[in-house]
PDB file of C-alpha atoms and ligand atoms in Angstrom:
ATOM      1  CA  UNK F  18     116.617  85.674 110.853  1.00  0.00           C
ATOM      2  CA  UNK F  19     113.654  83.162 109.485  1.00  0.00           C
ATOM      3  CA  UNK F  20     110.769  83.765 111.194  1.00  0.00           C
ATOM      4  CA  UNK F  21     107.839  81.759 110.715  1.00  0.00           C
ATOM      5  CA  UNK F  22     104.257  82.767 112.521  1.00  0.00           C
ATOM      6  CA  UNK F  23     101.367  80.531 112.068  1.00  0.00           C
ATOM      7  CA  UNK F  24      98.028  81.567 112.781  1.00  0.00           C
ATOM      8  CA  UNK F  25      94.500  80.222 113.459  1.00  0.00           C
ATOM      9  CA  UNK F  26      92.863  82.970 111.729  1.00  0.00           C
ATOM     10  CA  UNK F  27      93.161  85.571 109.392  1.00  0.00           C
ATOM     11  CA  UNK F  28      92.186  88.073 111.628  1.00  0.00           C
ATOM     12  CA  UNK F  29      95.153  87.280 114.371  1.00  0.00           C
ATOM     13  CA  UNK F  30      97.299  87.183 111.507  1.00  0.00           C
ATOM     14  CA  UNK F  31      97.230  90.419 109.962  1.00  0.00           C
ATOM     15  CA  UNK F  32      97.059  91.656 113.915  1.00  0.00           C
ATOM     16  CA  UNK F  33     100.564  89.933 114.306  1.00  0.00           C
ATOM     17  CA  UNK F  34     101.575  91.497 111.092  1.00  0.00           C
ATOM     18  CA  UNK F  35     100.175  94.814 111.524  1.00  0.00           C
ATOM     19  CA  UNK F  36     101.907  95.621 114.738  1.00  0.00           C
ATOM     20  CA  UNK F  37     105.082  93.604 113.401  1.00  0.00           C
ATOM     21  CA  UNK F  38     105.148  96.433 110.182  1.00  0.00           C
ATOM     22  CA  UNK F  39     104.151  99.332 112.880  1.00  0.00           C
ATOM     23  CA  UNK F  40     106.990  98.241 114.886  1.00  0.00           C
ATOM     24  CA  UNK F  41     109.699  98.546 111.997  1.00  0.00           C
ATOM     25  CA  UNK F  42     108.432 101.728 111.275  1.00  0.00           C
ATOM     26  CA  UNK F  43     108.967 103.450 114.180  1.00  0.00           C
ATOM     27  CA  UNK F  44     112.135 101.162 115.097  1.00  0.00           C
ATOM     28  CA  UNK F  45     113.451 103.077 111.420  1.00  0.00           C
ATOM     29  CA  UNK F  46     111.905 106.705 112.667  1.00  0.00           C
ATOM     30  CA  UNK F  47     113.903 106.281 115.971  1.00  0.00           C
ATOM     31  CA  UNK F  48     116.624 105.984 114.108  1.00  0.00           C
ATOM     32  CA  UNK F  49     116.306 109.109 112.009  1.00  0.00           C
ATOM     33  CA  UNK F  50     115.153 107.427 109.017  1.00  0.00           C
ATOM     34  CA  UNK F  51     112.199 107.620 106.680  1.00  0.00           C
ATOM     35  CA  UNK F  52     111.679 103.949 105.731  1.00  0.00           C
ATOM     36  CA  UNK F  53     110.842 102.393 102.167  1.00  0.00           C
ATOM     37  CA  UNK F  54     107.859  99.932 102.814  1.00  0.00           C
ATOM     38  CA  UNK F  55     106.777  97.975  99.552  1.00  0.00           C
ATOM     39  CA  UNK F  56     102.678  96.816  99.816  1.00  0.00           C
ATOM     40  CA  UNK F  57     101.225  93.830  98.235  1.00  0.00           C
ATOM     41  CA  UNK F  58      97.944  92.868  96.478  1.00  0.00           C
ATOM     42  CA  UNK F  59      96.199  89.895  96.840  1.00  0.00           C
ATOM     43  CA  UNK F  60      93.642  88.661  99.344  1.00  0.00           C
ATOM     44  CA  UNK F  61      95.145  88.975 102.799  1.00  0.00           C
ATOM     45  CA  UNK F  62      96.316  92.760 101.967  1.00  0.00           C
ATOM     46  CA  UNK F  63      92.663  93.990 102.557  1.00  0.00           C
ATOM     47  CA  UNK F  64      92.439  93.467 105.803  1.00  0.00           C
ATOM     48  CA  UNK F  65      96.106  94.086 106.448  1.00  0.00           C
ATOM     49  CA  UNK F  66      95.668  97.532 105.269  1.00  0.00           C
ATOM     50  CA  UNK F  67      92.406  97.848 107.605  1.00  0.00           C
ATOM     51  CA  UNK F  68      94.016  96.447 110.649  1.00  0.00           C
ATOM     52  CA  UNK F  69      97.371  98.437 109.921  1.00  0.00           C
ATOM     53  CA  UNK F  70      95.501 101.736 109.812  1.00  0.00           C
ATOM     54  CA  UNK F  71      93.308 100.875 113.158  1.00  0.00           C
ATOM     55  CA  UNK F  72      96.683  99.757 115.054  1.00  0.00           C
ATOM     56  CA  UNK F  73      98.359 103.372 113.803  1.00  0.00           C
ATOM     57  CA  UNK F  74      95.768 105.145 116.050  1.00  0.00           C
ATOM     58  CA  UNK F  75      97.631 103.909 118.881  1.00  0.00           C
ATOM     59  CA  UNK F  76     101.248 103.417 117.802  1.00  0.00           C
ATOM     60  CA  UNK F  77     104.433 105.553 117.454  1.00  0.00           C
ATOM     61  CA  UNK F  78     104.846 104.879 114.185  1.00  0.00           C
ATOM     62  CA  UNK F  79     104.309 107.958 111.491  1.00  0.00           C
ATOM     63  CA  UNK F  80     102.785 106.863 108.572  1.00  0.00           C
ATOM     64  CA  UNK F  81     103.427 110.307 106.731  1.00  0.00           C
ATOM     65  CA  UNK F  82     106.719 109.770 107.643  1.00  0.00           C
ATOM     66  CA  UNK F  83     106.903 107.069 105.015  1.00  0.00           C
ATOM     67  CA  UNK F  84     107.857 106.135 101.296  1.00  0.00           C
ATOM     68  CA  UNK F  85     105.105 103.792 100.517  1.00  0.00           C
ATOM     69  CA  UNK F  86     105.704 101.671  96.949  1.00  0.00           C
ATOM     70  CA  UNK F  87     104.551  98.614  95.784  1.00  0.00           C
ATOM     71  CA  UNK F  88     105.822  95.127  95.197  1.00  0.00           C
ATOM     72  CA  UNK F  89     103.995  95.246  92.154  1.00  0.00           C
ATOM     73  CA  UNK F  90     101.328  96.891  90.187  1.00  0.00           C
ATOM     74  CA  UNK F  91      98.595  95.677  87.399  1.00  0.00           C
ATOM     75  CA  UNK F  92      98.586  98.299  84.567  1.00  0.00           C
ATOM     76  CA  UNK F  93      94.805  99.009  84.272  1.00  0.00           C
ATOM     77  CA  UNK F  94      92.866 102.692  84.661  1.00  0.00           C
ATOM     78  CA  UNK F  95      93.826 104.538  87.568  1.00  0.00           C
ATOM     79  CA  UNK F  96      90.295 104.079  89.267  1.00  0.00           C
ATOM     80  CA  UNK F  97      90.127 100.072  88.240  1.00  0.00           C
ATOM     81  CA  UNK F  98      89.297  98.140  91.423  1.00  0.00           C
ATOM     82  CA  UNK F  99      92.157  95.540  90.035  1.00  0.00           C
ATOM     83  CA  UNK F 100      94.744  97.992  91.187  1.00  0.00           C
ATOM     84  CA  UNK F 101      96.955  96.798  94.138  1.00  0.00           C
ATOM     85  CA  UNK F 102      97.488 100.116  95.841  1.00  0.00           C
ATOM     86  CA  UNK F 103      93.613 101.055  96.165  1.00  0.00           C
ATOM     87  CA  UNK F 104      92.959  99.311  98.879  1.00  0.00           C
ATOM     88  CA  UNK F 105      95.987 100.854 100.675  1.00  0.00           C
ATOM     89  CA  UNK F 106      95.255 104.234  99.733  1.00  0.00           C
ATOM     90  CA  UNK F 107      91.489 104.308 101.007  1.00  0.00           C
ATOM     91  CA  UNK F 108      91.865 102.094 103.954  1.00  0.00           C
ATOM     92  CA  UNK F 109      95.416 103.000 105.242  1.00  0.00           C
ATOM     93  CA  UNK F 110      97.121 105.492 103.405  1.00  0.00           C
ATOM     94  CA  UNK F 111      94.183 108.377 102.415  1.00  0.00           C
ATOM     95  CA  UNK F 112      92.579 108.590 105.747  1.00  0.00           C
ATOM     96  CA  UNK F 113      96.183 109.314 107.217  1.00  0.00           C
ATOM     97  CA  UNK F 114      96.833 111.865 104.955  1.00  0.00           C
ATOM     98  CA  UNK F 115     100.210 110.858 103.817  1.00  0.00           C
ATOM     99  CA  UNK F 116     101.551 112.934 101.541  1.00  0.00           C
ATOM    100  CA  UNK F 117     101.066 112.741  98.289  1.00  0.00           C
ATOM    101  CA  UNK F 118     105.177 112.595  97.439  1.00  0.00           C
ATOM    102  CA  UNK F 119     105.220 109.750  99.682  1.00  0.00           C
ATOM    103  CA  UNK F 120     102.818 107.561  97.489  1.00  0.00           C
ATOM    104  CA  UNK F 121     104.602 106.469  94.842  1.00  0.00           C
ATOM    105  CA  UNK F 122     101.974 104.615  92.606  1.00  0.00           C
ATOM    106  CA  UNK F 123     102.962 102.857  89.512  1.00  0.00           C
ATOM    107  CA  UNK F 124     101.701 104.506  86.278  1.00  0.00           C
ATOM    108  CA  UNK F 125      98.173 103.454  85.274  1.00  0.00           C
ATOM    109  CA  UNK F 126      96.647 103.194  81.546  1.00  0.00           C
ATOM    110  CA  UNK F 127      95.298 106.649  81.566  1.00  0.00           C
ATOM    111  CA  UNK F 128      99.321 108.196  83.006  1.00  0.00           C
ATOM    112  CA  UNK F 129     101.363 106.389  79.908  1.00  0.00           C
ATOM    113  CA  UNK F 130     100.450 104.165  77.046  1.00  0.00           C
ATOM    114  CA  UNK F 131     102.549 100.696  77.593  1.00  0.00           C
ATOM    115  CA  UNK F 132     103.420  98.868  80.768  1.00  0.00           C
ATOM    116  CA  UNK F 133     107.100  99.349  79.429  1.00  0.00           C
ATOM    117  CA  UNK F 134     106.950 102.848  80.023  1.00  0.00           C
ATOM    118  CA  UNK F 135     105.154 102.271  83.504  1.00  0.00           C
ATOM    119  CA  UNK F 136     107.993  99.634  84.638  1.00  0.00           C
ATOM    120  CA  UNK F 137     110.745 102.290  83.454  1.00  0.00           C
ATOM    121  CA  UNK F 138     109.511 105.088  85.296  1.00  0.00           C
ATOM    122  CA  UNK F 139     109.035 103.050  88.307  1.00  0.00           C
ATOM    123  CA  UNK F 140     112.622 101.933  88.477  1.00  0.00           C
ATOM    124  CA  UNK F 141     113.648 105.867  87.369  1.00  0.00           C
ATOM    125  CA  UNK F 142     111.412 107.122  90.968  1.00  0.00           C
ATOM    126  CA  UNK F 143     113.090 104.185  92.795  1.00  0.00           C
ATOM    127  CA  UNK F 144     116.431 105.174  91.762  1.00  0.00           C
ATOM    128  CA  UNK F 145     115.810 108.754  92.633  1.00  0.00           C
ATOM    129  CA  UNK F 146     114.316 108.112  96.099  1.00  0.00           C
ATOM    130  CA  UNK F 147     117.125 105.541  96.843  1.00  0.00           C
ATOM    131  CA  UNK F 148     114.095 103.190  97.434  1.00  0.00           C
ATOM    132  CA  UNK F 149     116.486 100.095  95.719  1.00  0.00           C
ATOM    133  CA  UNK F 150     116.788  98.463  99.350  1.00  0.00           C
ATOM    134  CA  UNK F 151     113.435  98.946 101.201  1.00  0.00           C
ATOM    135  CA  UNK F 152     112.984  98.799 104.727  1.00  0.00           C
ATOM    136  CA  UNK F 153     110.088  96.007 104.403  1.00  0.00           C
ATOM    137  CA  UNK F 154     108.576  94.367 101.523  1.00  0.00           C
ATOM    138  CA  UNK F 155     105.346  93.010 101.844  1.00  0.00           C
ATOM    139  CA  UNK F 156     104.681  89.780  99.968  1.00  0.00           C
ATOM    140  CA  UNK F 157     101.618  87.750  98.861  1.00  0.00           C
ATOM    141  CA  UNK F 158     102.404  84.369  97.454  1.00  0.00           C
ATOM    142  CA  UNK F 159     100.866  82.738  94.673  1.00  0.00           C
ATOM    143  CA  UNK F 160      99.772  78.720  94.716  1.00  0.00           C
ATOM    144  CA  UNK F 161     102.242  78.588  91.853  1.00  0.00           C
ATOM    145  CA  UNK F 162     104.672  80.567  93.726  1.00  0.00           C
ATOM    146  CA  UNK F 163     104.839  83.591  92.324  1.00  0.00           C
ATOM    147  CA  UNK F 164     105.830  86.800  94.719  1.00  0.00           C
ATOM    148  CA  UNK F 165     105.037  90.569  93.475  1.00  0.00           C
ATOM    149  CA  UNK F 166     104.886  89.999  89.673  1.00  0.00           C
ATOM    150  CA  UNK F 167     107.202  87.656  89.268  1.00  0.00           C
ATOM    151  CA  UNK F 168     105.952  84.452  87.472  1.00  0.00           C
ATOM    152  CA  UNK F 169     107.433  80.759  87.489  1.00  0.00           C
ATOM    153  CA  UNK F 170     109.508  80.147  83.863  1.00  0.00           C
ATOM    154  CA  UNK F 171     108.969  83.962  83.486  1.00  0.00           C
ATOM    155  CA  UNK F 172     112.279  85.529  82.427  1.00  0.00           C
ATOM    156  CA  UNK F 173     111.497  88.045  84.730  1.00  0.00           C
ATOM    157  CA  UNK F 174     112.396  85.788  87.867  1.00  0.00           C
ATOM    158  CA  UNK F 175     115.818  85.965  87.132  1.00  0.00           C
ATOM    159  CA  UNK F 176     116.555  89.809  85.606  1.00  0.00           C
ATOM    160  CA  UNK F 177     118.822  91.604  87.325  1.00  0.00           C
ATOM    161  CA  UNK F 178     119.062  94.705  85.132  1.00  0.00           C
ATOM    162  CA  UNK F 179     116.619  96.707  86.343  1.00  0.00           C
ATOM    163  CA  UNK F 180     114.891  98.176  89.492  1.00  0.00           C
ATOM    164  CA  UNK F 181     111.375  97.448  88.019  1.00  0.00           C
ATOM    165  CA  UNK F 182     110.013  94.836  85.066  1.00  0.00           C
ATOM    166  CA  UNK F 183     107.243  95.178  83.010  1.00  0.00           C
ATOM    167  CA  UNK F 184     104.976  91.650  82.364  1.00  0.00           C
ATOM    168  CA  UNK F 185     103.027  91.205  79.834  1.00  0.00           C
ATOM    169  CA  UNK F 186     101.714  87.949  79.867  1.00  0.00           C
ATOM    170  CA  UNK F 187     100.477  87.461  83.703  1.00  0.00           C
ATOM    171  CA  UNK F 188      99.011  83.864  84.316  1.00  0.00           C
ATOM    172  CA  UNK F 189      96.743  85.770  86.998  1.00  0.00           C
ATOM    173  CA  UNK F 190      94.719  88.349  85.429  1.00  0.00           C
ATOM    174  CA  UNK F 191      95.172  91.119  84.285  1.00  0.00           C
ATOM    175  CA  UNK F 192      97.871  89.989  82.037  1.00  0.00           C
ATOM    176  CA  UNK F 193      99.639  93.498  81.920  1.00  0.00           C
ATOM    177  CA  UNK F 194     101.740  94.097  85.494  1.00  0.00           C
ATOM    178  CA  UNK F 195     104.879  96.051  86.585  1.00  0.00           C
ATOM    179  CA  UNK F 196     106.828  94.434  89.094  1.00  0.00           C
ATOM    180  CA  UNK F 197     110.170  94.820  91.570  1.00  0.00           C
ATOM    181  CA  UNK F 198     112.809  92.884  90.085  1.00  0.00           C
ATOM    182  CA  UNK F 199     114.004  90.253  92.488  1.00  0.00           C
ATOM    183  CA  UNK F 200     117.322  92.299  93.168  1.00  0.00           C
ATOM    184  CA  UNK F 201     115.039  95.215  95.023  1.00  0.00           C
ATOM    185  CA  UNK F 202     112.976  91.979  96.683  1.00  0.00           C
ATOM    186  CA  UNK F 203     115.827  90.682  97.875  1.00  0.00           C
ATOM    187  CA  UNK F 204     117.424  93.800  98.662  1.00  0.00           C
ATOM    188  CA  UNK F 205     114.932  94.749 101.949  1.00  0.00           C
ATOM    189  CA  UNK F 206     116.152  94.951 105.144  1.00  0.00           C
ATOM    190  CA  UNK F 207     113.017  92.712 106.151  1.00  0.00           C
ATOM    191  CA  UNK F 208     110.224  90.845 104.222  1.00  0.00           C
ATOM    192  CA  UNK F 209     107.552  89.702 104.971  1.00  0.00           C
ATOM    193  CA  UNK F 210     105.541  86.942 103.644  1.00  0.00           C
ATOM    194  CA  UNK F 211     101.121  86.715 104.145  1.00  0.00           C
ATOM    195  CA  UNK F 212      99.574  83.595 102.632  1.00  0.00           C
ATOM    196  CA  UNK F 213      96.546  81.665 103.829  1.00  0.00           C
ATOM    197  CA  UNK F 214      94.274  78.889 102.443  1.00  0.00           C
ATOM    198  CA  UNK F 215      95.522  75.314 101.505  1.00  0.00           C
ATOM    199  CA  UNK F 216      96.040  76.383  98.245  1.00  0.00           C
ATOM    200  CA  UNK F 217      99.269  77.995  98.967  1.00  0.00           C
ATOM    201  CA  UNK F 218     100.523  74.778 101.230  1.00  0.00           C
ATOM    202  CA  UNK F 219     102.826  73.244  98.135  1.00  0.00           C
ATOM    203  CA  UNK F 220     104.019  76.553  97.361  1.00  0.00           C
ATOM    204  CA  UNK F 221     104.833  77.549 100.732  1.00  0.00           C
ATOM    205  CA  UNK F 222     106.569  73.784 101.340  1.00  0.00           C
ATOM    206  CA  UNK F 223     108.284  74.442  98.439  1.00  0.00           C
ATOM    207  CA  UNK F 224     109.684  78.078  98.782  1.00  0.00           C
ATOM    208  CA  UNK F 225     111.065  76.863 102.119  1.00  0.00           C
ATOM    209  CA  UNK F 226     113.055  74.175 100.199  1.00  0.00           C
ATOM    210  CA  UNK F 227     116.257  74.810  98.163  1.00  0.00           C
ATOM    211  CA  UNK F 228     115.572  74.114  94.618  1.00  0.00           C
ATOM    212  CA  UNK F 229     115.744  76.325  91.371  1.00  0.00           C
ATOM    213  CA  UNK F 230     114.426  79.870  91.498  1.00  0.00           C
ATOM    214  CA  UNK F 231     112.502  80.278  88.467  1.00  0.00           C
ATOM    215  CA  UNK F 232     110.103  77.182  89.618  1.00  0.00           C
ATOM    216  CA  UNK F 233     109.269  78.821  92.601  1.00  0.00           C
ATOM    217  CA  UNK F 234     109.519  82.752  92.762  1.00  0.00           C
ATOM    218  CA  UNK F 235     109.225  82.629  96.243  1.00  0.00           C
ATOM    219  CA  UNK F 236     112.389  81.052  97.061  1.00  0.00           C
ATOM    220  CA  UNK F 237     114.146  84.550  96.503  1.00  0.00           C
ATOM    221  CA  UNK F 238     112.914  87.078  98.518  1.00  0.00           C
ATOM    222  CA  UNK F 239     114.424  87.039 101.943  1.00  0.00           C
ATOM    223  CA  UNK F 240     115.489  90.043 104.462  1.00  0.00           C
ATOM    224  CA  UNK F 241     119.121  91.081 104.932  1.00  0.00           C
ATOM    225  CA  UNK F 242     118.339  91.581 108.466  1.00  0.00           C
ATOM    226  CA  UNK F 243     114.995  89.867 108.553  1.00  0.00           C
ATOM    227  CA  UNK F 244     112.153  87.110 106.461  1.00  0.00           C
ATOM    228  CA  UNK F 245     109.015  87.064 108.371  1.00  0.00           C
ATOM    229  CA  UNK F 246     106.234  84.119 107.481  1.00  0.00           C
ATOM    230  CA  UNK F 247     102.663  85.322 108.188  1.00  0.00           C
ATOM    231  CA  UNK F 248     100.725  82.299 107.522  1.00  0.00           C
ATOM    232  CA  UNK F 249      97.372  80.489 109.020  1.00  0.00           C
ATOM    233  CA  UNK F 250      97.354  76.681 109.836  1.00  0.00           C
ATOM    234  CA  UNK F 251      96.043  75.820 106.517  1.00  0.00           C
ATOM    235  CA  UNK F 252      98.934  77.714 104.110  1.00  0.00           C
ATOM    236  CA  UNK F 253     101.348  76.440 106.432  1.00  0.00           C
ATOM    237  CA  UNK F 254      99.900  72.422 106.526  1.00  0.00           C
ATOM    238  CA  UNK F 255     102.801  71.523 103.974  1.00  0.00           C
ATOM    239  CA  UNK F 256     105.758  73.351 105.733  1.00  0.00           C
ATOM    240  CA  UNK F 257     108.236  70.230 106.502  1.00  0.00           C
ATOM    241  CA  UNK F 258     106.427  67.729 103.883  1.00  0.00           C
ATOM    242  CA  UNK F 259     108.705  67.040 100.850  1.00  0.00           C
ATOM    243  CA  UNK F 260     105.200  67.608  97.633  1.00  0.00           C
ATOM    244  CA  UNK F 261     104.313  63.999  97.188  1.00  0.00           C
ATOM    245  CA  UNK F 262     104.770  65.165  92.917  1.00  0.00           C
ATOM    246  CA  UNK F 263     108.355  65.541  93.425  1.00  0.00           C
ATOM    247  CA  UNK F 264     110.560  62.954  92.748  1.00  0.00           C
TER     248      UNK F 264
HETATM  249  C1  LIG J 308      98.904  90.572  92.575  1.00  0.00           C
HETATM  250  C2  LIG J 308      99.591  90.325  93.875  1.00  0.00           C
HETATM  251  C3  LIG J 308     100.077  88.920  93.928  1.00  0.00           C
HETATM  252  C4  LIG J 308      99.441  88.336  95.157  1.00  0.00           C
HETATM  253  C5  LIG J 308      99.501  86.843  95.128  1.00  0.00           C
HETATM  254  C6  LIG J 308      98.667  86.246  96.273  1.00  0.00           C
HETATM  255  O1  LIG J 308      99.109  91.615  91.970  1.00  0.00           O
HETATM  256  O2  LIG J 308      98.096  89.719  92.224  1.00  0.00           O
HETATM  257  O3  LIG J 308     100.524  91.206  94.246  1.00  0.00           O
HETATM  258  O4  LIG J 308     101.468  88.766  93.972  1.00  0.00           O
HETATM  259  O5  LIG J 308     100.085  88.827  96.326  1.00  0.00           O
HETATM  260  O6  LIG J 308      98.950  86.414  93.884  1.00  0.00           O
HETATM  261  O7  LIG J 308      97.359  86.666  96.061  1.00  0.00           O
HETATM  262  P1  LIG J 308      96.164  85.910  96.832  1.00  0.00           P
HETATM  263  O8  LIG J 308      96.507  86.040  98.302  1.00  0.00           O
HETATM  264  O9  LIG J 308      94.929  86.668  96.445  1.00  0.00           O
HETATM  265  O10 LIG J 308      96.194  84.488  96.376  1.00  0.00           O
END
């Protein structure tokens, strides 16, 4: 199921997909699982992780009762404000005292010396938590396209031999990242997509179009069960348009 959401704001956005993730979680607890739910960076995933956390007051949903990852992960210091899981752990994650086993951060500069080594032992804790097909990913998306890590022309886009990549040459800083592979990404049960601003319009028209994958990253991620599109008026301003650029 394709499910596309547009919004006025960001604020009723990340409400609709706050209570949208709450819901899958406790939809997976009533079933006797403890989901997999991969978080994003970027610059809706702030006040995702703020509205997620005030909506859990209120909601059935367990958030210790959860294996929280990440799409992907810069490799920088542990305490660098460039790392994608800090806002989740002091907004959402800390203040619920989730276990610490449950937060499965990607090695940092001061854990191990090369983002090789943080990309393998990523894909070596995904492997042993069964984590390869999440319950939700959670996806930003780039103007260029990009999703997690996962770069347009990058030979990344396309490897299917591991869990987790290491980049080395990010176009957005830093230029040192670990990232699912697009097998996990397109593994989930359900993913879902948060992009605002104009910026993303093309990118969005375009991973809603068939075409080849490496150009746009975001054409591959999609649920097996479900793809949800988070997205305010302005992201979403190309959706239908074919980009004037293209032949
Ligand atoms: C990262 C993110 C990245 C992000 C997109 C969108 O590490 O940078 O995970 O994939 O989600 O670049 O970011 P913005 O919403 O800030 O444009």
């Amino acid at each position: 199921m394709d499910d596309l959401r547009i919004h006025d704001d960001v604020a009723s956005l990340v409400a609709d997909a706050a209570a949208w993730l709450l819901d899958r979680i406790a939809s997976a607890q009533a079933e006797g699982r403890t989901p997999h739910v991969a978080l994003t960076g970027g610059s809706v995933a702030e006040p995702f992780h703020a509205e997620v956390a005030r909506r859990s007051l209120d909601h059935a949903a367990d958030l210790g009762r959860v294996h929280w990852w990440w799409g992907d992960e810069r490799f920088v210091p542990s305490d660098s404000d460039d790392r994608n899981d800090a806002s989740a752990i002091r907004l959402l994650l800390a203040p619920n005292e989730v276990p610490a086993d449950h937060v499965h951060r990607v090695a940092t500069t001061d854990d191990v010396t090369d983002v090789a080594t943080a990309a393998a032992l990523y894909a070596e804790e995904l492997r042993r938590h069964g984590a390869t097909e999440m319950d939700v990913v959670v996806l930003g998306v780039g103007p260029d396209g990009h999703v997690a890590s996962l770069f347009p022309g990058q030979a990344q886009v396309e490897a299917d031999d591991a869990e987790a990549l290491p980049v080395t040459d990010s176009p957005k800083p830093p230029p040192e990242r670990v990232t699912l592979s697009m097998p996990v990404l397109r593994g989930a049960r359900a993913v879902l997509f948060l992009a605002t601003g104009k910026s993303k319009a093309p990118a969005l028209a375009d991973a809603r179009t068939p075409g080849p994958l490496p150009d746009v990253p975001a054409r591959g991620p999609r649920g097996t069960v479900e793809t949800v599109w988070c997205l305010d008026r302005a992201a979403a301003s190309a959706l239908g348009q074919r980009r004037p650029d293209v032949p």
